[in-house]
Coordinates of C-alpha atoms in Angstrom, one line a residue:
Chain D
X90 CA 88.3 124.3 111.8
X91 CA 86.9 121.0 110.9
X92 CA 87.6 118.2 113.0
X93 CA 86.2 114.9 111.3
X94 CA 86.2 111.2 112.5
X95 CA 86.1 109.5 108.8
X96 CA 83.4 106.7 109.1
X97 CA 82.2 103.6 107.1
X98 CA 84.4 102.1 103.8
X99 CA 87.0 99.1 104.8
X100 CA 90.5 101.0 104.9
X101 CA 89.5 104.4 106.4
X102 CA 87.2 103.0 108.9
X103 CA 90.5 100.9 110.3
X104 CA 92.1 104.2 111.0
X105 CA 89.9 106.8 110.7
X106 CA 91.7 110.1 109.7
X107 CA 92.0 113.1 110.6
X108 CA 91.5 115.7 108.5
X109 CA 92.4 119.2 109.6
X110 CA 91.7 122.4 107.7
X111 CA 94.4 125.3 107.4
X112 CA 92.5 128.3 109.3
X113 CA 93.3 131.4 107.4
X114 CA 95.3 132.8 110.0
X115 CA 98.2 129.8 108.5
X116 CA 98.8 126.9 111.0
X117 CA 96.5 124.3 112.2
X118 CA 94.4 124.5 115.2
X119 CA 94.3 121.4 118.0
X120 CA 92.5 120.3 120.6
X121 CA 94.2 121.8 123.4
X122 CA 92.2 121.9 126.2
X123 CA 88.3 119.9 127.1
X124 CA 86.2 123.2 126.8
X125 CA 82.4 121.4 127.8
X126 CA 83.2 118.7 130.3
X127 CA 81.7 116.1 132.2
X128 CA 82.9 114.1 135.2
X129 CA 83.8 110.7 136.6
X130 CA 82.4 107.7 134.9
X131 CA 82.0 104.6 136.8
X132 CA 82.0 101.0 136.5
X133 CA 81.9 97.9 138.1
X134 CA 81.0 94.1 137.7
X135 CA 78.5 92.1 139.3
X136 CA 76.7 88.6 139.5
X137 CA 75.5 88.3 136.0
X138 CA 76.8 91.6 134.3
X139 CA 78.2 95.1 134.3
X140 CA 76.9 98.3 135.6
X141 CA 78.0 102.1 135.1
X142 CA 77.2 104.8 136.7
X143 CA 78.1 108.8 135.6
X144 CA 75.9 112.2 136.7
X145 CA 74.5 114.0 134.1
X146 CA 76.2 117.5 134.4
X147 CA 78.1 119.1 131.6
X148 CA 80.3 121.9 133.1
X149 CA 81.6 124.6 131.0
X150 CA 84.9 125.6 132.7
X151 CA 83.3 125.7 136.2
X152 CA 80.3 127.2 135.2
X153 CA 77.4 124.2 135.8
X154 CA 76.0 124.5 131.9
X155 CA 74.1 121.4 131.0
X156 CA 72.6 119.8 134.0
X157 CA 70.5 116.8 131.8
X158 CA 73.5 115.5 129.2
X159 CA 73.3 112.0 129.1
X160 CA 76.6 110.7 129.5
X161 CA 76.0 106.8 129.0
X162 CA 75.4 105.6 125.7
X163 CA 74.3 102.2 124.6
X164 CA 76.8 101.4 121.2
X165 CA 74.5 97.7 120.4
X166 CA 72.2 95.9 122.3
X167 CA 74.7 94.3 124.5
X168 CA 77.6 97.4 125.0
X169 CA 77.5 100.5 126.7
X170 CA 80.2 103.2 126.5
X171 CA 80.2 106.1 129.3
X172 CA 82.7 109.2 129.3
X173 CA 84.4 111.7 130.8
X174 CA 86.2 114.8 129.4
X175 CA 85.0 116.3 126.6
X176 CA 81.2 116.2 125.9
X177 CA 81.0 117.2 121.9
X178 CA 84.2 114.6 121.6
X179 CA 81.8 111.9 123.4
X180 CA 79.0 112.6 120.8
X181 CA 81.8 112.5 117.9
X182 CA 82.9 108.8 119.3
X183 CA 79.2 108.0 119.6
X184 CA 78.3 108.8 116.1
X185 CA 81.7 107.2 115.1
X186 CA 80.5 103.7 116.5
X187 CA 76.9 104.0 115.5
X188 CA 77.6 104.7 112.1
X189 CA 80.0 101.7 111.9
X190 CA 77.3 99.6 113.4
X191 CA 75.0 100.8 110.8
X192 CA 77.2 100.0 108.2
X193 CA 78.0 96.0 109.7
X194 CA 74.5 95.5 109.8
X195 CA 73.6 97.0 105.8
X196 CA 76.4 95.2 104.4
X197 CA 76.5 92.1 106.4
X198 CA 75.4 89.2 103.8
X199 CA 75.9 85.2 105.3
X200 CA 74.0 82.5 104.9
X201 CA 73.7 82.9 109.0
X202 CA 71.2 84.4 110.5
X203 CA 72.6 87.8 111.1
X204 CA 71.9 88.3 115.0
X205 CA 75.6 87.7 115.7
X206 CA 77.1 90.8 113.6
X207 CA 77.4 93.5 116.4
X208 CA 81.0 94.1 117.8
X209 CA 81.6 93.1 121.5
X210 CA 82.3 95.3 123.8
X211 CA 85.9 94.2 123.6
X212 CA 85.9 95.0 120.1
X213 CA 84.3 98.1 120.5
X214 CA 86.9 98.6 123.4
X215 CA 89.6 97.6 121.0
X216 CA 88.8 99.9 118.0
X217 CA 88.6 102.8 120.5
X218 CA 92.3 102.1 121.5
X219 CA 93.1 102.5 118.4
X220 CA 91.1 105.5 117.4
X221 CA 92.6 107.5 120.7
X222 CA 95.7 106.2 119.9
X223 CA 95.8 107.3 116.8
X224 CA 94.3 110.7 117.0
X225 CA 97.2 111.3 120.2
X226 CA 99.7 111.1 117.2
X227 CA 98.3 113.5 115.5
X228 CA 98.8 115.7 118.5
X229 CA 94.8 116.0 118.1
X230 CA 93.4 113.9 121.1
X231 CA 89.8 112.9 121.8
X232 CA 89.5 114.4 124.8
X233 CA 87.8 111.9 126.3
X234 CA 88.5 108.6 128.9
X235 CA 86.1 105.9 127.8
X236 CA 84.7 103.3 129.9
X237 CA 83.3 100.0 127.7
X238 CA 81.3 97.6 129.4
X239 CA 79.5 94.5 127.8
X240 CA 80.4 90.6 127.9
X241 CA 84.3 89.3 127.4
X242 CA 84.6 87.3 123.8
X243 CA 86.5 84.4 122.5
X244 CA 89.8 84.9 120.3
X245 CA 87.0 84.4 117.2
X246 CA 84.9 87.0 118.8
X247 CA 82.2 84.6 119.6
X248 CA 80.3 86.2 123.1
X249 CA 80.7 84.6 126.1
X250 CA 78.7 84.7 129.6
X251 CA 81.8 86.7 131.4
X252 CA 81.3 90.3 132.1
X253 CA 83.6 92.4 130.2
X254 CA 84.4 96.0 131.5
X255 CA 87.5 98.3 129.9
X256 CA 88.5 101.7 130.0
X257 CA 90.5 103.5 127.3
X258 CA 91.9 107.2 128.0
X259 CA 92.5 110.4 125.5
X260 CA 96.4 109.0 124.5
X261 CA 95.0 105.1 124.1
X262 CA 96.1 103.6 127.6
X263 CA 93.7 100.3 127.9
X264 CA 93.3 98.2 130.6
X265 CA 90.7 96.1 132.2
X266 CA 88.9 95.5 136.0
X267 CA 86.5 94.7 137.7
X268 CA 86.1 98.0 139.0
X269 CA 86.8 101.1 136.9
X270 CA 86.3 105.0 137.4
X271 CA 87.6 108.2 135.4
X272 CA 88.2 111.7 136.5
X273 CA 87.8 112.7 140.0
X274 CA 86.6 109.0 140.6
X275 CA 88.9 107.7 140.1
X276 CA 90.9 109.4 143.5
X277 CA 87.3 109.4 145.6
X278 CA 85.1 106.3 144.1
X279 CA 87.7 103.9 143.3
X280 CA 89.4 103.3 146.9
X281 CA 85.6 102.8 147.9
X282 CA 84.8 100.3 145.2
X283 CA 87.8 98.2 145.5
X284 CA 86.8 98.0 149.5
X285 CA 83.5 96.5 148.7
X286 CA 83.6 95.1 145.5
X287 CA 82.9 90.9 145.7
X288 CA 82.6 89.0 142.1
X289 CA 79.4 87.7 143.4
X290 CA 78.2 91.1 144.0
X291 CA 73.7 91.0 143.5
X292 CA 72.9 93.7 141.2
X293 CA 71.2 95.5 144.2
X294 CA 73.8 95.6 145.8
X295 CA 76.4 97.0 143.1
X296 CA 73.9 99.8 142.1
X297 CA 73.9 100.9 145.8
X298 CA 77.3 100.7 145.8
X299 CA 77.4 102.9 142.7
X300 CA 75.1 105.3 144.1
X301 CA 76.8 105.8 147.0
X302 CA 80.3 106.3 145.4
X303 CA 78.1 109.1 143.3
X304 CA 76.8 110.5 146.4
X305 CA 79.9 111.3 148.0
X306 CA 81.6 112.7 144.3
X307 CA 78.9 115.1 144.6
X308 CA 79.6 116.1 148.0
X309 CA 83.5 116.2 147.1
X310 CA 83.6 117.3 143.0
X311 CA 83.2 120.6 142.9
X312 CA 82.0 119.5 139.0
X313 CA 79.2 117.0 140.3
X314 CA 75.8 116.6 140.3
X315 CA 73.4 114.6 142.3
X316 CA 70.7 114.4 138.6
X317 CA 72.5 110.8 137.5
X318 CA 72.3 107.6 135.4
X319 CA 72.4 104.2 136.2
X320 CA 73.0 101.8 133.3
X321 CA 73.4 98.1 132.9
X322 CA 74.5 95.5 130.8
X323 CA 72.9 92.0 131.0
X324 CA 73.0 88.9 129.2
X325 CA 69.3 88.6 128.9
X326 CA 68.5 92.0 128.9
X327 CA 71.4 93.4 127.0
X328 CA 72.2 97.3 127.1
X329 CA 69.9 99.5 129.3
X330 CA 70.3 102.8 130.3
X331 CA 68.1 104.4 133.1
X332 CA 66.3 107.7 132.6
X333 CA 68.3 110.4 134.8
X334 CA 67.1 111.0 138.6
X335 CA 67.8 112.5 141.5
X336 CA 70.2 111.3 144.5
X337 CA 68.9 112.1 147.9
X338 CA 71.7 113.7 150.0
X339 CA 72.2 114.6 153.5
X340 CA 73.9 117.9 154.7
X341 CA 73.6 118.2 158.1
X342 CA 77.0 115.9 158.8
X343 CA 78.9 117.7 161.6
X344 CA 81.6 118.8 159.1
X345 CA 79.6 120.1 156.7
X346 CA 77.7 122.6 159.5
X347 CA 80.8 123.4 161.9
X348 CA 83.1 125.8 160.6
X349 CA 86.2 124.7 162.2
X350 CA 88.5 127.5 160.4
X351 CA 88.8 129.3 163.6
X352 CA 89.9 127.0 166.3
X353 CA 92.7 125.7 165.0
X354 CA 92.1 122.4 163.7
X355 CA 92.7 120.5 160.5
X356 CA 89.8 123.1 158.9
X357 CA 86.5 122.0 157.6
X358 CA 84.8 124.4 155.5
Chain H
X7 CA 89.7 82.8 71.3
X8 CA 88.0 84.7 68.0
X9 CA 88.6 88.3 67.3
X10 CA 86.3 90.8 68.3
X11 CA 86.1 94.7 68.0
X12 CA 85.4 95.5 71.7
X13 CA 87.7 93.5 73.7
X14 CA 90.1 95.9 73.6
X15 CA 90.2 97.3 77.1
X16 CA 87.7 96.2 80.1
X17 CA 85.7 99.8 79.8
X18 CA 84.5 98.8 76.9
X19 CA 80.6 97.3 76.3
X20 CA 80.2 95.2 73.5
X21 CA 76.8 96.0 71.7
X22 CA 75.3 92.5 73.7
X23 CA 75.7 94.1 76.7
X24 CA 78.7 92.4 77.9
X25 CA 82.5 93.1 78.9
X26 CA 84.8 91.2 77.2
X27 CA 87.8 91.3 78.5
X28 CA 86.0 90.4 82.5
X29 CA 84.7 87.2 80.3
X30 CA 88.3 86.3 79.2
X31 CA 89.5 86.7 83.0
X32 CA 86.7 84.6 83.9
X33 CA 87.9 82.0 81.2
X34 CA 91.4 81.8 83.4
X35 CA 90.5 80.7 86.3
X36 CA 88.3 77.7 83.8
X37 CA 91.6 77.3 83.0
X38 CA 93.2 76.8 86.4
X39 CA 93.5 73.6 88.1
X40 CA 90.4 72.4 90.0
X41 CA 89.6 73.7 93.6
X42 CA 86.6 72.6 95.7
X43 CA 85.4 74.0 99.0
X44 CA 82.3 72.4 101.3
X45 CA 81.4 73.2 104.9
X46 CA 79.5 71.3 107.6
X47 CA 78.4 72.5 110.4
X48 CA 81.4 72.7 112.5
X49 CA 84.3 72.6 109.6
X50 CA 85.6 74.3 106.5
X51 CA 87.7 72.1 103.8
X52 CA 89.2 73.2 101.1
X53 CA 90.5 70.8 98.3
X54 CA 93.1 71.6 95.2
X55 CA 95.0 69.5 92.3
X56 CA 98.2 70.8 92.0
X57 CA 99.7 71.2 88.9
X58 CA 103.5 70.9 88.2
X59 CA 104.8 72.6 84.6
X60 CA 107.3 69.5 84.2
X61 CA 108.4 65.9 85.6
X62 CA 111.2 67.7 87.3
X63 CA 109.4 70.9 88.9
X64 CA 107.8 70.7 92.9
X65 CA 103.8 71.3 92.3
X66 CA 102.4 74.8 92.2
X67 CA 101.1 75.5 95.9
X68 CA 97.0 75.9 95.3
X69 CA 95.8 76.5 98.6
X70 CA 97.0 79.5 100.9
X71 CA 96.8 80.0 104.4
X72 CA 96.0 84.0 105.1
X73 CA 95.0 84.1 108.8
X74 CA 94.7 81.1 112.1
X75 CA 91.1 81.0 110.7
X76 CA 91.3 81.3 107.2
X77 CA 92.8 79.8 104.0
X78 CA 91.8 80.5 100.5
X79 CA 92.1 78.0 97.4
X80 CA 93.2 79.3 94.1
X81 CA 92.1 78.6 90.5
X82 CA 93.8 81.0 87.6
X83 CA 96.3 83.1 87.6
X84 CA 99.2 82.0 90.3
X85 CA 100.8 85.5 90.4
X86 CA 97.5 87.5 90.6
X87 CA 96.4 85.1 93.5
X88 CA 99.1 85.8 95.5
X89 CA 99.2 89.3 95.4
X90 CA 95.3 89.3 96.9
X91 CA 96.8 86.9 99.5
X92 CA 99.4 89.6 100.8
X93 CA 96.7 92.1 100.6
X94 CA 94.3 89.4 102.6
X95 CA 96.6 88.9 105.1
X96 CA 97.5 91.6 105.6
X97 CA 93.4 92.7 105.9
X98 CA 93.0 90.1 108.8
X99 CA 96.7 91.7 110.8
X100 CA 94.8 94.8 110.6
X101 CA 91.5 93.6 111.9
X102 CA 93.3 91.8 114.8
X103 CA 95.0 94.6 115.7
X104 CA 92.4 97.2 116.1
X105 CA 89.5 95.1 116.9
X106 CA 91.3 92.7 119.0
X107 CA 89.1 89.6 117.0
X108 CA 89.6 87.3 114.1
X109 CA 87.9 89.3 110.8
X110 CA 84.8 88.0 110.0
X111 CA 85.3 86.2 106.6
X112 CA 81.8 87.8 105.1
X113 CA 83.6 91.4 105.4
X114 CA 86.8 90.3 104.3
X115 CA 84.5 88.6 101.4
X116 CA 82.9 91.7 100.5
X117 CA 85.8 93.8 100.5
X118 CA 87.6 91.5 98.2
X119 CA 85.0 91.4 95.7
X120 CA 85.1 94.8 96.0
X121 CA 88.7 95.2 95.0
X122 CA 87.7 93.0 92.3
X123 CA 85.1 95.2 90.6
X124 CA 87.4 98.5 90.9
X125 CA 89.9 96.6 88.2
X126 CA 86.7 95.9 86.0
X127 CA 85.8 99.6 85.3
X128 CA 88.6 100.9 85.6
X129 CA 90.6 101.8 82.0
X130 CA 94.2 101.4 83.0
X131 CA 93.9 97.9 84.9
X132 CA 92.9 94.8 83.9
X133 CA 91.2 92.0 85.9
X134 CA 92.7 89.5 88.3
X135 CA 92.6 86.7 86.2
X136 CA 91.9 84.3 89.0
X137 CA 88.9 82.9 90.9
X138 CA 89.0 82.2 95.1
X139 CA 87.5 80.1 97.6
X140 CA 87.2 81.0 100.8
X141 CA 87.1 78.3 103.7
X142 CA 87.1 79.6 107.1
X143 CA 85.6 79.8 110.6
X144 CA 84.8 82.3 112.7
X145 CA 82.3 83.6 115.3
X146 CA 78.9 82.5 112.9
X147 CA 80.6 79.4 112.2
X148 CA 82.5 77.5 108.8
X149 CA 81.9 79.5 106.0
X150 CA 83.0 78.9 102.4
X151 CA 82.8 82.0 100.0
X152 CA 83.9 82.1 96.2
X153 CA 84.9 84.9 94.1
X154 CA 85.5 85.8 91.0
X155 CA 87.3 88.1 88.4
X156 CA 84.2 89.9 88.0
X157 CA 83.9 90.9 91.6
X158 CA 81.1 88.7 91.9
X159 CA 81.1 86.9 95.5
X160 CA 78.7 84.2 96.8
X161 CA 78.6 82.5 100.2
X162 CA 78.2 78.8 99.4
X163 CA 77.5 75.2 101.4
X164 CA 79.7 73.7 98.5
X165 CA 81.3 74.9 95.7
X166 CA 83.6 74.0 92.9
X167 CA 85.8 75.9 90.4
X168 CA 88.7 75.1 87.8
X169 CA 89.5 72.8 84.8
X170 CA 87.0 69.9 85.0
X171 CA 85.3 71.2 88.0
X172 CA 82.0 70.7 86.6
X173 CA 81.8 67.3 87.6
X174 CA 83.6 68.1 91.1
X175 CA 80.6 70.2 91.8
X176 CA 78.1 67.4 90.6
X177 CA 79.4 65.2 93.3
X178 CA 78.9 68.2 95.7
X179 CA 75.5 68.8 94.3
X180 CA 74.1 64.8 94.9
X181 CA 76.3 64.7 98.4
X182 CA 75.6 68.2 100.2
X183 CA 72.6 67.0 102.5
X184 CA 75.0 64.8 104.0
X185 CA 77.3 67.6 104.6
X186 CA 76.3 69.1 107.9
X187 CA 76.6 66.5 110.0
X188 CA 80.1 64.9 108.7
X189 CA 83.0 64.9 111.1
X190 CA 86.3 66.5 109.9
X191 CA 87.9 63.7 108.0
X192 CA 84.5 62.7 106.4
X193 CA 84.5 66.1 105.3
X194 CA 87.9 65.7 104.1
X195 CA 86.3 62.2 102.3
X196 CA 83.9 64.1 100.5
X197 CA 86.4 67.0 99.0
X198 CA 88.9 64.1 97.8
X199 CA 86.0 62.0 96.4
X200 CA 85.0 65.5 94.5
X201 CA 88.6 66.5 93.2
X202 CA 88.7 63.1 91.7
X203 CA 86.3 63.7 89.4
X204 CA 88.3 67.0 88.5
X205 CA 91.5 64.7 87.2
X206 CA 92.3 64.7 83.6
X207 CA 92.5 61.5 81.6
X208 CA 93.9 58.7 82.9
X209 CA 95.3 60.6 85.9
X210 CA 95.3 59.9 89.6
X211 CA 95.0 61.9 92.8
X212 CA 98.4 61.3 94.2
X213 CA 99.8 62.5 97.5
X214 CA 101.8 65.1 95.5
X215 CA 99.4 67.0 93.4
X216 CA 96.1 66.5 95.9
X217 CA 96.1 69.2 98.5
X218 CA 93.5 69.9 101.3
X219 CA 93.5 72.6 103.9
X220 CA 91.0 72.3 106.7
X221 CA 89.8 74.6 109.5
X222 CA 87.0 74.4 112.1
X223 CA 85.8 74.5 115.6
X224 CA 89.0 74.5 117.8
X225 CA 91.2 73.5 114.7
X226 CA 93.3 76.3 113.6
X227 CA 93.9 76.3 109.8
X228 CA 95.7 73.6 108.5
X229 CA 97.9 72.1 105.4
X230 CA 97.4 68.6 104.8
X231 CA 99.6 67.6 101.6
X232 CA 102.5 65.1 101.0
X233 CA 102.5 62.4 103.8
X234 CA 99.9 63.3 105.8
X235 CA 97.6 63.1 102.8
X236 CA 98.3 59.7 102.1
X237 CA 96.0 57.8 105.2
X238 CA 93.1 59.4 103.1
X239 CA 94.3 58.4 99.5
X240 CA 94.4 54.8 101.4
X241 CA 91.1 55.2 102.8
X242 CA 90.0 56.5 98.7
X243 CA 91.5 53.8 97.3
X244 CA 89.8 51.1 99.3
X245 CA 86.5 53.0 98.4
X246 CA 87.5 51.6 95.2
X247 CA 87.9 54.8 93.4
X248 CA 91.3 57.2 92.9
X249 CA 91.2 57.7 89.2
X250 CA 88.4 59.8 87.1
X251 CA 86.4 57.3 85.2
X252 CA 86.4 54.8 88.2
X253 CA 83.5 56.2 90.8
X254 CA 82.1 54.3 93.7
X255 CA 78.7 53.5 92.3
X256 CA 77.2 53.2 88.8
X257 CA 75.0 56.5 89.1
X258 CA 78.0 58.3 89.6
X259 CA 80.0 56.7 86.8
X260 CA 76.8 57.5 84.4
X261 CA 76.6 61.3 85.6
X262 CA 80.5 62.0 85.6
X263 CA 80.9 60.4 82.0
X264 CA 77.9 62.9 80.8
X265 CA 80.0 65.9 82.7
X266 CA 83.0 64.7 80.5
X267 CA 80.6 64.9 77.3
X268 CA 79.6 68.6 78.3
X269 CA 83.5 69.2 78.7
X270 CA 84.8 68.1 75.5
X271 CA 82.3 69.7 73.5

C-alpha cells in the first residue's frame, strides 16, 4: 500500500491527496492503529519565546525500539514542530513541510529581498489543520498530535515579537496556549505546567520546568524515557533544537522502595 | 491584421520563431482601455479609463477587487478577465483558509502566469486575450505585478498597459524616483496625472470613466470612482492639466506629443 502526501504544485499542495492503491487482496487498507510510537510532546511559553520539550523513545507496541529518534524538528529558521503518535507519519509531515519550504524559496521571485518567504508557525500550524483534517475524511488519519511553536503573525502574515505556540491532533482539532502537552502529558505534565506557568517565565526557568514535567512522565509513562530534547524558539536565535541527553533521576522515594501491596493500604508498587 | 499561413491555431511556430496567434492576444489587451499601476513604499494604486460602448450605457468596470489586499486592473478582453478574477479569488479564499494568512501576491502572480502559458501550448484553447495588473500589499509590502496573454509576469515599481498607454508609462518613467516616498493621495496624483496622458483626442478624465483602486499599509483595498473621485479631478484640474495635450510643464507636453507621433504611425 502506498500512502503519499502529494507535495509542491499550487492546487495539490492546498489539499494534498491521498492516493491509496487497491491491494490485491480487493479493498483498500487504512491507518488503523499507530504501530511505532512516540510519547508526550510538550510546550510552553516564556519571556521572549517558546520552548518544547519530548524524550527521544520510539516504542514499538510496548517493546522500547528506538531509544535516539528525534522527535523535534525545526520546519524554518524560526518554527519548530514536535509530535506524538506515529513516528513514520511524523517523518511523512516533516518531509511534507520541508518540501513545501523548498519549493517557496525556488520559486519565490519579488523585487524584495527574500528573507521574509518562510511560513509562520501559524501558518505552518494552519496548513497542518488542514492536512489532518483532510486526511480524517478520508478515514486515513495522520496519526499524529502536532505541537507548532514559533512567533504569532499579523492577519498579512507579517511576524510579530509574540510567542506563538499551537497544537493540532490526528482528526484536525486546533487550539492555542500558553502551555500545551500531548499523550500521556497531557493528564501528568499539564496540571503541573498550568501550576507554575507565569508569562514572564526566564528561559531557565521554563526549561526546568520542562525538565521536571519530563522527569516525572518518565517515572509515570510506562512509554518514557529519560534520553530527551530540549528545543527553542527565539526571535534572535530562531529555531534550535538541542542534541538529546540524559535526565538524572532519583529512585529511592519512599514509594518507589516500600512495597505497600501487603498491609492494606492504597498500594504502591 | 494580414493573412498568414501559421496563425491558425496557438501550437503552431511560424518559420521566424514566433506564435502567432499569442501575438494577436497580445494585440487585445493594446487594444483595451489604458490601466496604470505604481507603488511606493507603503501603498499600491491602481488607475483605469473606463470605457462605455454608447452615450446611454454605465462604463465597463476596469478594476477588480479579488481579496482585502488585492485588486487587479484589466486591459483586453472584459469576459476573459473576469473569469481569472473568479479563479483569483477564489485562489486567495483558499489560501486564507488553510494557511490562516493573506496569499502572498508573488505566488498568486506566478501561478497566474502559469495558467496563462498552459492556454499558449495547448491545441484546443486559445489565449486569454487580456493583460493584468496586480496592486496589492502584503507581508513584503505594496507590490504591483503585470501579466500578460503570454504568461509572461513581471514585478514592477510602475507600469502601464492599454490603448495609448505608452505615454502613461513615460510619465511613470520621468516620475518613479519620486515614488517611494509619496503619501497615498500623492500616489493617487501621480496615477491620474499618468491616465491622462492615456485619453484619446480631445477627451477628458471625468469622474465617470477615471477609476482608481488603492491598497496599502492598514488600508484595505479600496474603489475610488464616481464622487469620491472628484476631490482629485479638482485637485488635477487646478494643476492645470485634465485633457491629453494639456500637461503641467513644457517637457512633458514635448515628450507626450512625440508618444502621440509613435502612436499614429
Amino acid at each position: 500500500m502506498s500512502l503519499s502526501l502529494q507535495n509542491g504544485g499550487a492546487p495539490t499542495r492546498a489539499l494534498p491527496s491521498v492516493t491509496t492503491v487497491h491491494a490485491t487482496s480487493g479493498g483498500n487498507q487504512r491507518t488503523t492503529r499507530p504501530i511505532t510510537t512516540g510519547t508526550s510532546v510538550l510546550g510552553i511559553k516564556y519571556k521572549g519565546g517558546v520552548m518544547l520539550a519530548a524524550d527521544t523513545l520510539v516504542s514499538y507496541g510496548s517493546l522500547a525500539k528506538y531509544k535516539n529518534a528525534r522527535r523535534l524538528v525545526t520546519v524554518n529558521s524560526r518554527t519548530l514542530i514536535g509530535a506524538s503518535g506515529e513516528y513514520s507519519d511524523l517523518q511523512s509531515i516533516s518531509d511534507l513541510l520541508v518540501s513545501n519550504a523548498l519549493e517557496d524559496r525556488c520559486t519565490a521571485d519579488s523585487l524584495y529581498d527574500e528573507d521574509n518567504n518562510e511560513e509562520c508557525a501559524g501558518e505552518v500550524w494552519s496548513y497542518l489543520r488542514a492536512v489532518m483534517y483532510q486526511r480524517r475524511n478520508k478515514m486515513n488519519p495522520l496519526w499524529n498530535d502536532v505541537v507548532v511553536a514559533g512567533f504569532r503573525q499579523e492577519p498579512d502574515g507579517t511576524t510579530t515579537d509574540t510567542p506563538f505556540l499551537g497544537v493540532v491532533d490526528k482528526i484536525g482539532t486546533a487550539y492555542e496556549d500558553d502551555v500545551l502537552a500531548t499523550g500521556f502529558g497531557a493528564y501528568i505534565a499539564l496540571p503541573l505546567m498550568r501550576e507554575k506557568y507565569r508569562p514572564d517565565m526566564e528561559e531557565g526557568e521554563a526549561r526546568a520546568l520542562l525538565e521536571d514535567c519530563l522527569r516525572i512522565l518518565f517515572y509515570r509513562d510506562c512509554r518514557a524515557l529519560n534520553r530527551v530534547q530540549i528545543a527553542k524558539v527565539t526571535k534572535e536565535g530562531g529555531a534550535l533544537v538541542s542534541e538529546p541527553y540524559e535526565l538524572d533521576t532519583y529512585w529511592d522515594f519512599k514509594g518507589y522502595v516500600t512495597n505497600k501491596g501487603e498491609i492494606g493500604t492504597d498500594g504502591g508498587w | 491584421m494580414f493573412r498568414n499561413m501559421y496563425d491558425t491555431d496557438v501550437t503552431v511556430w511560424s518559420p521566424e520563431g514566433r506564435l502567432l496567434q499569442v501575438e494577436y492576444a497580445m494585440e487585445s489587451v493594446k487594444q483595451g482601455s489604458a490601466c496604470i499601476a505604481l507603488r511606493s513604499d507603503t501603498h499600491s494604486v491602481i488607475g483605469a479609463l473606463k470605457r462605455s460602448v454608447s452615450e446611454l450605457s454605465s462604463h465597463q468596470q476596469k478594476i477588480l477587487e479579488i481579496d482585502d489586499h488585492l485588486g487587479i486592473g484589466i486591459a483586453g478582453l472584459t469576459a476573459d478577465a473576469r473569469t481569472l478574477a473568479k479563479w483569483m479569488r477564489n485562489e486567495c479564499l483558499n489560501h486564507k483558509y488553510v494557511y490562516g494568512t493573506a496569499m502572498p501576491t508573488g505566488r498568486l502572480a506566478t501561478d497566474l502566469a502559469d495558467r496563462h502559458q498552459r492556454t499558449t501550448q495547448t491545441y484546443v484553447r486559445r489565449p486569454y486575450g487580456v493583460g493584468l495588473l496586480l496592486a496589492s500589499f502584503d507581508k513584503n509590502g505594496p507590490h504591483v505585478y503585470q501579466t500578460c496573454p503570454s504568461g509572461n509576469v513581471h514585478e514592477c515599481y510602475a507600469t502601464a498597459i492599454g490603448a495609448r498607454s505608452q505615454s502613461g508609462r513615460t510619465y511613470l518613467e520621468k516620475h518613479h524616483e519620486t515614488f517611494p516616498t509619496c503619501a497615498r493621495d500623492e500616489l493617487i496624483m501621480h496615477a491620474l496625472r499618468a491616465l491622462v496622458g492615456c485619453i484619446s483626442g480631445d477627451g477628458e478624465l471625468t469622474s465617470e470613466n477615471g477609476s482608481i483602486g488603492v491598497v496599502g499599509k492598514d488600508e484595505k483595498f479600496t474603489l475610488i470612482e464616481g464622487a469620491e473621485l472628484q476631490p482629485y479631478l479638482d485637485r488635477l484640474e487646478l494643476e492645470g492639466g485634465n485633457n491629453g495635450g494639456d500637461a503641467e510643464d513644457e517637457d512633458e507636453v514635448e515628450a507626450e506629443e512625440k508618444e502621440d507621433d509613435a502612436m499614429e504611425t
